[in-house]
XYZ file of C-alpha atoms in Angstrom:
179
model
C 169.063 140.573 17.117
C 169.961 143.687 18.303
C 167.132 145.611 20.697
C 165.374 147.549 17.743
C 164.931 144.930 15.232
C 163.447 142.342 18.585
C 160.966 145.019 19.236
C 160.339 145.082 15.217
C 159.531 141.158 15.994
C 158.079 141.561 18.721
C 155.806 143.999 17.207
C 154.876 142.277 14.014
C 154.359 139.197 15.447
C 151.529 140.911 17.133
C 150.270 141.936 14.342
C 150.032 138.492 12.095
C 148.933 137.243 15.674
C 145.440 139.951 16.349
C 145.326 138.790 12.193
C 145.132 134.760 12.627
C 142.411 135.884 15.778
C 140.399 138.504 13.213
C 140.365 135.174 10.747
C 138.690 133.145 13.457
C 135.803 136.022 14.037
C 135.713 135.673 10.626
C 135.556 132.079 9.270
C 133.577 131.155 12.261
C 130.700 134.284 11.561
C 130.390 133.118 7.587
C 130.012 129.472 9.652
C 130.319 127.911 12.847
C 132.710 125.495 13.106
C 132.431 124.969 9.233
C 135.723 123.324 7.998
C 136.848 127.024 7.154
C 137.620 127.646 11.003
C 138.833 124.732 11.963
C 141.601 125.517 9.739
C 141.650 128.696 11.425
C 142.173 127.586 14.564
C 144.504 125.514 14.094
C 146.614 128.140 12.176
C 146.907 130.222 15.834
C 146.954 127.640 17.434
C 150.070 126.295 15.861
C 151.297 129.570 15.155
C 150.907 131.163 18.727
C 153.874 129.764 20.321
C 156.378 131.004 17.840
C 154.538 134.386 17.290
C 154.050 135.432 20.916
C 157.916 135.541 21.989
C 160.288 135.180 19.666
C 161.813 131.588 20.431
C 158.886 130.453 21.913
C 156.386 131.795 24.557
C 156.381 128.753 26.898
C 160.683 128.325 26.282
C 161.058 132.023 28.030
C 158.305 130.698 30.474
C 160.359 127.589 31.415
C 163.645 130.017 31.142
C 162.042 131.908 33.887
C 161.048 129.364 36.390
C 164.583 128.693 36.345
C 165.547 132.426 36.490
C 168.128 131.863 32.926
C 169.662 134.939 33.426
C 170.133 135.538 29.428
C 166.043 135.221 29.628
C 165.146 138.170 31.509
C 166.949 141.781 29.665
C 164.723 139.021 26.538
C 161.637 139.672 29.002
C 161.683 143.288 30.513
C 162.224 144.339 26.259
C 159.166 142.036 25.912
C 157.356 144.705 28.591
C 158.794 147.307 26.979
C 157.410 146.993 23.283
C 153.736 146.082 25.533
C 152.677 143.906 22.463
C 149.513 143.744 22.822
C 146.650 139.957 20.799
C 145.000 136.777 22.074
C 145.779 136.944 25.910
C 149.033 138.538 25.291
C 147.768 140.580 29.222
C 148.060 136.477 30.248
C 150.834 135.676 29.138
C 152.832 139.552 30.574
C 151.461 138.325 33.571
C 153.342 134.853 34.128
C 156.532 137.211 32.530
C 156.375 139.475 35.770
C 155.200 137.414 38.101
C 158.636 135.119 37.250
C 160.333 138.317 36.808
C 159.926 138.367 41.150
C 162.563 134.773 41.362
C 164.651 136.200 39.247
C 169.153 138.244 39.534
C 168.469 142.226 38.322
C 171.036 144.041 37.571
C 169.821 147.953 38.473
C 169.496 148.857 35.162
C 166.139 146.345 34.640
C 165.447 146.943 37.996
C 165.060 150.600 36.698
C 162.956 150.003 34.086
C 160.698 147.934 35.495
C 160.327 150.758 37.579
C 159.466 152.950 34.818
C 157.508 150.095 33.418
C 155.373 149.978 37.495
C 154.916 154.170 36.659
C 153.039 153.829 33.097
C 150.967 151.214 34.078
C 149.394 153.091 36.260
C 148.769 155.319 34.142
C 148.292 153.836 30.920
C 147.083 149.763 31.455
C 143.640 149.722 31.790
C 144.237 145.591 32.910
C 145.563 143.537 35.560
C 148.693 144.272 34.295
C 149.171 147.100 36.900
C 148.918 144.548 39.511
C 150.626 142.031 38.932
C 153.637 145.095 38.351
C 152.677 147.358 41.936
C 154.148 143.359 43.578
C 157.451 144.331 42.120
C 158.045 147.016 43.438
C 159.909 145.416 46.666
C 162.248 144.951 44.315
C 162.617 148.219 42.134
C 164.003 151.537 43.080
C 161.959 152.631 46.602
C 162.535 156.701 46.368
C 161.169 156.571 41.995
C 158.650 154.735 42.719
C 157.215 155.721 46.038
C 157.557 159.690 45.283
C 155.633 159.075 41.658
C 152.842 157.567 42.693
C 151.783 160.056 45.627
C 152.359 162.261 43.454
C 149.932 160.730 40.872
C 147.730 160.066 44.002
C 147.550 163.585 44.857
C 146.940 164.933 41.092
C 146.077 162.520 39.095
C 142.295 161.518 37.963
C 140.239 159.149 40.451
C 141.303 155.408 38.283
C 145.354 156.302 38.141
C 144.969 157.806 41.857
C 143.116 154.706 42.568
C 145.614 152.761 41.195
C 148.623 154.419 42.205
C 147.399 153.675 46.241
C 147.026 149.647 45.345
C 150.727 149.933 44.531
C 151.455 152.195 47.941
C 149.171 149.899 49.286
C 151.243 146.426 48.216
C 154.299 148.204 48.997
C 153.165 149.284 52.379
C 153.065 145.677 53.231
C 155.363 144.407 51.214
C 157.989 147.248 53.188
C 156.147 145.866 56.418
C 156.994 142.268 55.941
C 159.356 141.508 53.604
C 162.883 141.946 53.464
C 164.483 144.390 50.662
C 166.301 142.091 48.315
């Protein structure tokens, strides 16, 4: 599967999950816990794992836990696609946490640095905190400089996120050797 088709599949699957989740709400409003609502819930839960990540979310998370090198690249592509659907933020946090323990190539570290910077600028959820915890694994000069620029020149919220990353970086440099 090419990068474009993989990303397209992630986005199409996210759209399907949003539609399935919306159906749960629609059927609940018509008749809470009625047969249509129960069927909508069952359909969502039956399809969730396969739609959340190509090949299955639970399988991908298990492979990351095993440090399977072949799942690292698809995981980074998934994070770059940044799909939005019910529970996607929690799934991304799990992936990011597990990536911390995986062997990363210099190119993968660079892309994670770009994701970290993007998350500080655009993500209003807890994901940026998990990306920050990856900071000690990725090219420091770029990340540190980008965060310092945001502390000095950006609005209060982005500056606060950047300050958080700098604090995590400072702490990790004092307490952990770089890989």
